[in-house]
Coordinates of C-alpha atoms in Angstrom, one line a residue:
M1 CA -1.8 -11.7 28.1
K2 CA -5.3 -10.3 28.5
L3 CA -4.5 -7.6 25.9
R4 CA -3.0 -10.1 23.5
L5 CA -6.1 -12.3 23.8
T6 CA -8.4 -9.4 23.2
A7 CA -6.4 -8.4 20.1
V8 CA -6.7 -12.0 18.8
L9 CA -10.5 -11.9 19.2
L10 CA -10.8 -8.5 17.6
L11 CA -8.9 -9.5 14.5
C12 CA -10.8 -12.7 14.3
L13 CA -14.0 -10.8 14.2
V14 CA -12.8 -8.7 11.4
F15 CA -11.6 -11.8 9.5
I16 CA -14.9 -13.5 10.0
D17 CA -16.4 -10.8 7.7
V18 CA -14.4 -12.5 5.0
F19 CA -15.0 -16.1 5.7
Y20 CA -18.5 -16.5 7.2
V21 CA -21.8 -16.1 5.5
S22 CA -25.0 -16.4 7.6
G23 CA -23.0 -18.1 10.4
M24 CA -21.7 -20.9 8.1
E25 CA -18.0 -21.2 7.5
I26 CA -16.8 -21.4 3.9
T27 CA -14.2 -24.2 3.9
A28 CA -14.3 -25.1 0.2
V29 CA -14.6 -22.7 -2.6
K30 CA -15.8 -24.1 -5.9
K31 CA -16.1 -20.8 -7.7
A32 CA -13.6 -17.9 -7.7
K33 CA -14.9 -14.9 -5.7
K34 CA -14.4 -11.3 -6.3
A35 CA -14.6 -8.0 -4.4
S36 CA -17.9 -6.2 -4.0
D37 CA -18.9 -4.4 -7.3
Y38 CA -16.0 -6.1 -9.1
E39 CA -18.0 -5.9 -12.3
K40 CA -17.3 -2.2 -12.3
H41 CA -13.6 -2.5 -11.9
I42 CA -11.1 -0.8 -14.1
D43 CA -7.5 -2.1 -14.4
I44 CA -5.0 0.6 -13.7
W45 CA -2.0 -0.9 -15.5
G46 CA -1.8 -2.0 -19.1
E47 CA -0.7 -5.5 -20.3
D48 CA 2.7 -4.9 -18.7
V49 CA 2.4 -4.8 -14.9
P50 CA 5.7 -4.2 -13.2
G51 CA 6.6 -7.0 -10.8
N52 CA 4.5 -9.6 -12.5
C53 CA 5.7 -12.8 -14.1
S54 CA 4.5 -16.3 -15.0
E55 CA 5.9 -17.9 -11.8
N56 CA 3.7 -19.7 -9.4
K57 CA 3.3 -17.9 -6.0
L58 CA 2.9 -21.1 -4.1
S59 CA 6.5 -22.1 -4.9
H60 CA 7.6 -19.0 -3.1
M61 CA 5.4 -19.4 -0.1
N62 CA 5.6 -21.4 3.1
I63 CA 2.0 -22.6 3.4
D64 CA 0.4 -24.9 6.0
M65 CA -2.1 -26.7 3.8
G66 CA -3.4 -28.6 6.8
S67 CA -4.8 -25.4 8.3
N68 CA -8.1 -23.7 7.6
S69 CA -9.5 -20.2 7.6
G70 CA -10.8 -20.3 11.2
T71 CA -7.6 -21.5 13.0
I72 CA -5.2 -19.5 10.8
A73 CA -7.1 -16.2 11.7
A74 CA -6.3 -16.7 15.4
E75 CA -2.7 -17.7 14.8
F76 CA -2.2 -14.8 12.5
S77 CA -3.6 -12.1 14.9
E78 CA -1.5 -13.6 17.7
A79 CA 1.7 -13.6 15.5
I80 CA 1.6 -10.0 14.2
V81 CA 0.9 -8.2 17.5
G82 CA 3.8 -7.5 19.9
E83 CA 7.3 -6.1 20.1
D84 CA 9.1 -9.4 19.7
I85 CA 9.9 -10.8 16.3
I86 CA 8.0 -14.1 15.8
E87 CA 8.8 -16.8 13.2
A88 CA 5.6 -15.8 11.4
E89 CA 6.5 -16.3 7.7
R90 CA 4.5 -19.6 7.5
I91 CA 1.5 -18.1 9.4
I92 CA 1.4 -15.0 7.2
D93 CA 1.7 -17.0 4.0
T94 CA -1.0 -19.4 5.1
M95 CA -3.2 -16.5 5.9
T96 CA -2.7 -15.1 2.5
Y97 CA -3.5 -18.4 0.9
F98 CA -6.7 -19.0 2.7
S99 CA -8.0 -15.4 2.5
E100 CA -6.8 -14.3 -0.9
I101 CA -5.6 -17.1 -3.2
Q102 CA -7.9 -20.0 -2.4
P103 CA -11.1 -18.0 -2.7
G104 CA -9.9 -16.5 -6.0
Y105 CA -9.5 -12.8 -5.0
E106 CA -5.9 -13.1 -6.2
S107 CA -4.2 -15.5 -8.6
E108 CA -1.9 -18.4 -7.8
K109 CA 0.6 -16.8 -10.2
F110 CA 2.4 -13.5 -10.0
D111 CA 0.0 -12.1 -12.6
D112 CA -2.5 -10.1 -10.5
N113 CA -3.8 -6.9 -12.2
P114 CA -4.4 -4.2 -9.6
Y115 CA -7.7 -2.3 -10.2
L116 CA -10.0 0.5 -9.0
I117 CA -13.7 0.2 -8.3
P118 CA -15.1 3.6 -9.1
Y119 CA -18.0 5.2 -7.2
P120 CA -18.5 8.6 -9.0
A121 CA -20.4 11.2 -7.0
D122 CA -22.8 11.8 -9.9
G123 CA -23.5 8.1 -10.4
R124 CA -22.2 8.2 -13.9
S125 CA -21.4 5.0 -15.8
V126 CA -17.6 5.1 -16.4
S127 CA -16.0 4.4 -19.7
L128 CA -12.5 5.5 -20.6
S129 CA -12.2 7.7 -23.7
K130 CA -8.6 6.9 -24.7
V131 CA -5.7 4.5 -24.6
P132 CA -2.5 5.9 -23.2
A133 CA 0.3 5.8 -25.7
K134 CA 3.6 4.1 -24.8
V135 CA 6.6 6.4 -24.4
E136 CA 10.4 6.2 -24.5
Y137 CA 11.9 7.3 -21.2
W138 CA 15.4 8.3 -20.2
E139 CA 16.0 8.2 -16.4
K140 CA 19.1 10.3 -16.6
N141 CA 17.7 13.5 -18.0
H142 CA 14.0 12.7 -17.0
K143 CA 12.7 13.1 -20.5
H144 CA 10.3 10.9 -22.6
R145 CA 9.2 10.7 -26.2
I146 CA 5.7 9.6 -27.1
F147 CA 5.4 6.5 -29.3
S148 CA 1.9 7.2 -30.5
K149 CA -0.9 9.7 -30.6
D150 CA -4.0 9.1 -28.5
K151 CA -6.7 6.9 -30.0
T152 CA -10.3 7.0 -29.0
V153 CA -11.9 3.7 -28.1
S154 CA -15.5 2.7 -27.9
A155 CA -17.1 2.4 -24.5
D156 CA -17.3 -1.4 -24.6
K157 CA -13.6 -1.6 -25.1
A158 CA -12.6 1.3 -22.9
V159 CA -12.5 -0.3 -19.5
S160 CA -9.1 -1.9 -20.0
T161 CA -5.9 -0.2 -21.0
D162 CA -4.5 -3.5 -22.3
K163 CA -5.0 -2.5 -25.9
A164 CA -2.3 0.1 -26.0
V165 CA -0.8 0.7 -29.5
S166 CA 2.3 -1.3 -30.0
A167 CA 5.6 0.5 -30.6
D168 CA 6.1 -0.9 -34.1
K169 CA 2.7 0.5 -35.3
A170 CA 3.0 3.8 -33.5
V171 CA 3.6 7.2 -34.9
S172 CA 6.6 8.6 -33.2
T173 CA 7.5 12.2 -32.5
D174 CA 10.9 13.7 -31.6
K175 CA 9.4 16.3 -29.3
A176 CA 10.5 15.5 -25.8
V177 CA 8.7 17.0 -22.8
S178 CA 9.5 17.1 -19.1
T179 CA 8.1 14.4 -16.8
D180 CA 6.7 17.2 -14.7
E181 CA 4.2 18.0 -17.4
A182 CA 0.9 16.3 -17.2
V183 CA 0.0 14.5 -20.4
S184 CA -3.5 15.1 -21.6
L185 CA -4.7 16.5 -18.3
N186 CA -8.2 17.7 -18.4
K187 CA -8.5 20.8 -16.3
I188 CA -12.2 20.7 -15.4
T189 CA -14.4 21.6 -12.5
G190 CA -15.4 18.3 -11.0
S191 CA -15.9 16.7 -7.6
P192 CA -13.1 15.9 -5.2
A193 CA -11.9 12.3 -5.4
V194 CA -10.7 9.9 -2.7
I195 CA -8.8 6.7 -3.2
I196 CA -9.7 4.2 -0.5
L197 CA -7.1 1.6 0.8
S198 CA -8.5 -1.2 3.0
G199 CA -6.3 -2.9 5.6
G200 CA -5.3 -6.5 6.3
A201 CA -1.7 -6.4 7.5
Y202 CA -0.5 -6.8 3.9
A203 CA -1.5 -10.5 4.1
Y204 CA -5.1 -9.9 2.9
K205 CA -7.5 -7.1 2.2
T206 CA -10.7 -6.6 4.1
M207 CA -12.4 -5.5 0.8
D208 CA -12.2 -9.1 -0.3
G209 CA -15.3 -10.8 1.0
S210 CA -16.6 -7.7 2.9
D211 CA -17.6 -4.1 2.3
F212 CA -15.6 -3.0 5.3
E213 CA -12.9 -0.4 4.8
S214 CA -14.0 -0.1 1.2
K215 CA -17.5 0.2 -0.2
D216 CA -18.9 1.4 3.1
I217 CA -16.6 4.4 3.0
A218 CA -17.2 5.0 -0.7
L219 CA -21.0 5.2 -0.3
A220 CA -20.6 7.5 2.7
L221 CA -18.4 9.8 0.7
N222 CA -20.9 9.7 -2.2
K223 CA -23.6 11.0 0.0
C224 CA -21.4 14.1 0.6
G225 CA -20.9 14.7 -3.1
I226 CA -17.4 13.2 -3.1
S227 CA -16.3 10.6 -5.7
A228 CA -14.6 7.5 -4.3
F229 CA -12.4 4.8 -5.7
V230 CA -11.5 1.6 -3.9
L231 CA -8.1 0.3 -4.8
H232 CA -7.3 -3.4 -4.9
Y233 CA -3.5 -3.3 -4.5
R234 CA -1.0 -6.2 -4.5
T235 CA -0.1 -7.8 -1.2
N236 CA 1.9 -10.8 0.1
P237 CA 3.7 -12.5 -1.5
Y238 CA 4.4 -9.3 -3.5
E239 CA 6.8 -7.2 -1.5
Y240 CA 7.8 -3.5 -1.5
P241 CA 7.9 -1.5 -3.8
Y242 CA 4.9 -3.1 -5.6
P243 CA 2.0 -2.0 -3.3
V244 CA 3.5 1.5 -3.4
L245 CA 3.7 1.5 -7.2
D246 CA 0.1 0.4 -7.4
L247 CA -1.0 3.4 -5.3
Q248 CA 1.2 5.7 -7.4
R249 CA -0.3 4.4 -10.6
A250 CA -3.9 4.7 -9.2
V251 CA -3.3 8.4 -8.5
R252 CA -1.9 9.0 -11.9
H253 CA -4.7 7.0 -13.5
L254 CA -7.3 9.2 -11.9
R255 CA -5.5 12.4 -12.9
Y256 CA -5.1 11.2 -16.5
Y257 CA -8.8 10.2 -16.8
S258 CA -10.2 13.0 -14.6
E259 CA -12.7 14.1 -17.2
D260 CA -14.0 10.6 -17.8
Y261 CA -14.5 10.2 -14.0
G262 CA -16.0 13.7 -13.5
I263 CA -13.4 14.6 -10.9
D264 CA -11.1 17.6 -10.2
P265 CA -7.5 16.5 -11.0
D266 CA -6.2 18.9 -8.4
K267 CA -8.4 17.5 -5.6
I268 CA -7.3 13.8 -5.5
S269 CA -6.9 12.5 -1.9
L270 CA -6.3 9.3 0.0
I271 CA -7.9 7.5 2.9
G272 CA -6.4 4.3 4.3
C273 CA -7.3 2.0 7.2
S274 CA -4.7 0.1 9.3
A275 CA -2.2 -1.4 6.8
G276 CA -3.8 0.7 4.0
A277 CA -2.9 3.8 6.0
N278 CA 0.6 2.4 6.3
L279 CA 0.7 2.1 2.5
E280 CA -0.3 5.7 2.0
G281 CA 2.2 6.9 4.6
V282 CA 5.0 5.1 2.8
F283 CA 3.8 6.5 -0.5
L284 CA 3.8 10.1 0.9
N285 CA 6.9 10.0 2.9
L286 CA 9.3 7.5 1.2
K287 CA 9.8 8.7 -2.3
I288 CA 12.6 6.1 -2.9
W289 CA 9.9 3.5 -3.6
R290 CA 8.0 5.8 -5.8
R291 CA 10.9 5.8 -8.2
S292 CA 11.2 2.0 -8.5
L293 CA 9.7 1.1 -11.8
P294 CA 11.8 -1.7 -13.3
K295 CA 14.1 -0.8 -16.1
E296 CA 12.5 -3.2 -18.5
Y297 CA 9.0 -1.7 -17.9
L298 CA 7.9 0.3 -20.9
R299 CA 6.2 3.4 -19.6
D300 CA 3.1 5.0 -21.0
E301 CA 1.5 8.5 -20.8
V302 CA -0.1 7.7 -17.4
D303 CA 3.3 7.2 -15.9
M304 CA 4.3 10.7 -17.0
V305 CA 1.4 12.4 -15.0
S306 CA 2.0 13.9 -11.6
D307 CA 1.4 11.6 -8.6
K308 CA 0.8 14.4 -6.1
V309 CA -2.2 14.2 -3.8
A310 CA -4.1 17.1 -2.1
S311 CA -4.5 15.3 1.3
A312 CA -4.3 12.0 3.1
A313 CA -6.4 10.5 5.9
F314 CA -4.9 7.8 8.2
I315 CA -7.5 5.7 10.0
Y316 CA -6.1 3.6 13.0
P317 CA -2.8 3.5 11.1
V318 CA 0.4 1.4 11.4
T319 CA 2.8 4.3 11.5
K320 CA 5.8 2.1 12.6
F321 CA 6.4 -1.6 13.2
D322 CA 7.8 -1.5 16.8
Y323 CA 4.6 -3.2 18.0
N324 CA 3.9 -5.3 14.9
R325 CA 7.4 -6.5 14.0
S326 CA 6.3 -9.8 12.5
M327 CA 4.2 -8.0 9.9
L328 CA 7.5 -7.2 8.2
F329 CA 7.4 -10.8 6.8
A330 CA 4.6 -9.7 4.5
L331 CA 6.6 -6.8 3.1
F332 CA 10.3 -7.8 2.9
P333 CA 12.4 -10.9 2.2
A334 CA 12.2 -13.3 5.1
D335 CA 16.0 -13.5 5.5
S336 CA 16.2 -9.7 5.9
V337 CA 13.5 -9.7 8.6
R338 CA 15.2 -12.5 10.6
N339 CA 18.5 -10.6 10.6
E340 CA 18.4 -8.2 13.5
G341 CA 20.6 -5.6 11.9
E342 CA 18.7 -5.7 8.6
R343 CA 15.4 -5.7 10.4
E344 CA 16.2 -2.5 12.3
K345 CA 17.2 -0.8 9.1
L346 CA 13.9 -1.7 7.5
M347 CA 12.0 -0.5 10.6
R348 CA 13.7 2.8 10.5
K349 CA 13.0 3.2 6.8
V350 CA 9.3 2.6 7.2
D351 CA 8.9 4.7 10.4
F352 CA 6.8 7.7 9.4
S353 CA 8.0 9.9 12.2
R354 CA 11.5 9.7 10.8
N355 CA 10.5 10.6 7.3
F356 CA 8.5 13.6 6.0
R357 CA 8.7 14.1 2.3
S358 CA 5.3 15.5 1.2
P359 CA 4.7 18.7 3.3
E360 CA 2.2 19.9 0.7
A361 CA -0.4 17.2 1.5
A362 CA -2.6 18.0 4.4
Q363 CA -3.1 15.0 6.8
F364 CA -6.0 13.8 9.0
V365 CA -5.3 11.1 11.6
C366 CA -8.0 9.2 13.3
Y367 CA -7.2 6.6 16.0
G368 CA -8.6 5.0 19.1
T369 CA -6.9 5.3 22.4
G370 CA -8.0 1.7 23.2
D371 CA -6.3 0.2 20.2
R372 CA -4.9 -3.2 21.1
L373 CA -3.7 -4.3 17.6
V374 CA -1.6 -1.1 16.8
D375 CA 0.3 1.0 19.3
Y376 CA -1.7 4.2 19.2
T377 CA 1.1 6.0 21.1
G378 CA 3.2 5.6 18.0
T379 CA 0.4 7.4 16.1
E380 CA 0.4 10.2 18.6
D381 CA 4.2 10.5 18.3
Y382 CA 3.8 10.8 14.5
V383 CA 1.3 13.6 14.8
N384 CA 3.5 15.5 17.2
K385 CA 6.6 15.2 15.0
A386 CA 4.6 16.0 11.9
E387 CA 3.5 19.2 13.6
D388 CA 7.1 20.1 14.5
A389 CA 8.1 19.5 10.9
G390 CA 5.5 22.0 9.7
I391 CA 3.0 19.5 8.3
D392 CA -0.6 20.6 8.1
I393 CA -2.0 17.7 10.2
E394 CA -5.1 17.3 12.4
A395 CA -5.6 14.6 15.0
Y396 CA -9.0 13.0 15.6
P397 CA -8.7 10.7 18.6
L398 CA -11.5 8.5 19.8
E399 CA -11.3 7.9 23.5
G400 CA -11.3 4.3 24.5
V401 CA -12.1 3.0 21.0
D402 CA -10.3 -0.2 19.8
H403 CA -9.0 -1.0 16.3
S404 CA -11.1 -1.5 13.2
F405 CA -13.9 0.8 14.1
R406 CA -16.6 1.6 11.6
S407 CA -16.7 4.7 9.3
E408 CA -19.6 6.1 11.3
N409 CA -17.1 7.0 14.0
Y410 CA -15.2 9.5 11.8
I411 CA -16.8 10.1 8.4
E412 CA -18.5 13.4 9.4
G413 CA -15.4 14.8 10.9
Y414 CA -13.3 13.7 8.0
V415 CA -15.6 15.1 5.3
N416 CA -15.8 18.4 7.1
W417 CA -12.0 18.5 7.3
L418 CA -11.6 17.4 3.6
K419 CA -14.0 20.1 2.4
R420 CA -12.1 22.8 4.3
K421 CA -8.9 21.6 2.7
T422 CA -10.2 21.2 -0.9
D423 CA -12.5 24.2 -1.2

């Protein structure tokens, strides 16, 4: 019980970063709020975002409207910690509503547009030089045909890819190329690039209302000559595979626009915290969800670019859900989570130590041996099994340190490791 109460207090402190300003709780939001530096954001999808529709999220959620941000934080942290499955769907949905939807970080409809907030190492002002053309794609023989040629757009219109040329106005070509070929890749000498994934148990994201696990890491990387990109990916009530597809698209987006960002397309890496680390682990090791674009989705040239990454850093990661079983309600249909047999299948599927599919990506794992929100022994088990599987992996344990520690605890060690792997 003592450990459980400590875990509750810890997550509440993290959550307070989102909901308290100068000690005063925000209980009513009159104006929609956005993540830090949102004015710099760049949408990673075009007008067609897979998984989106016009339906209202609230009609798919079980929300306690009589709750508030303070009480739900305590209930949430209590519900997601432990080996027992708890009826947490209502708690998780309520947490999402008060932390993401009500403040305006995400929409009430399934129409969120995932985005990157760029922090280029050279401080350049980013504008995208082209609009990716739509393509015809055949899954069976893995070929595609370009609908249109690239068109240059002016800087004031370049931030969004929503103005892609429509198929009826496009100039078609019969030349088919392999999906393994990168379309319009700019082979340049640029800085390494790191995509940052904040945590929040898939119910919210710490980057919303706070610089924690996001801008703080980006600025620290900038000081070391590394470009950083904070990803705002979709979370509850979106389920798998959509967060994974957002990360995949972000990697491809950076590679496609590498020259505009001043980055080396062969040195794109990931760093994720807590649930963000879980997301990158699923992306690396569970390729089944990286091939889940809906059939009705019309691909563009970005989708044809390689999604490989050079390395991945896991910071106090959720490597498996044995100690956080109720978190599954934020990732999968509630009926499947409640069913013991189905739940065990899902847990095996998202257990990193059972799945190694990206041996080419070097891995850095930092965790605290005093972690009371995530079972750190599961992280150690993952490191040991990764080593046995021949993965290039380095553990960076912090003795006695709890969950949600600051980047100052690991950034120097991580950067030194990253430079060794990317030089």
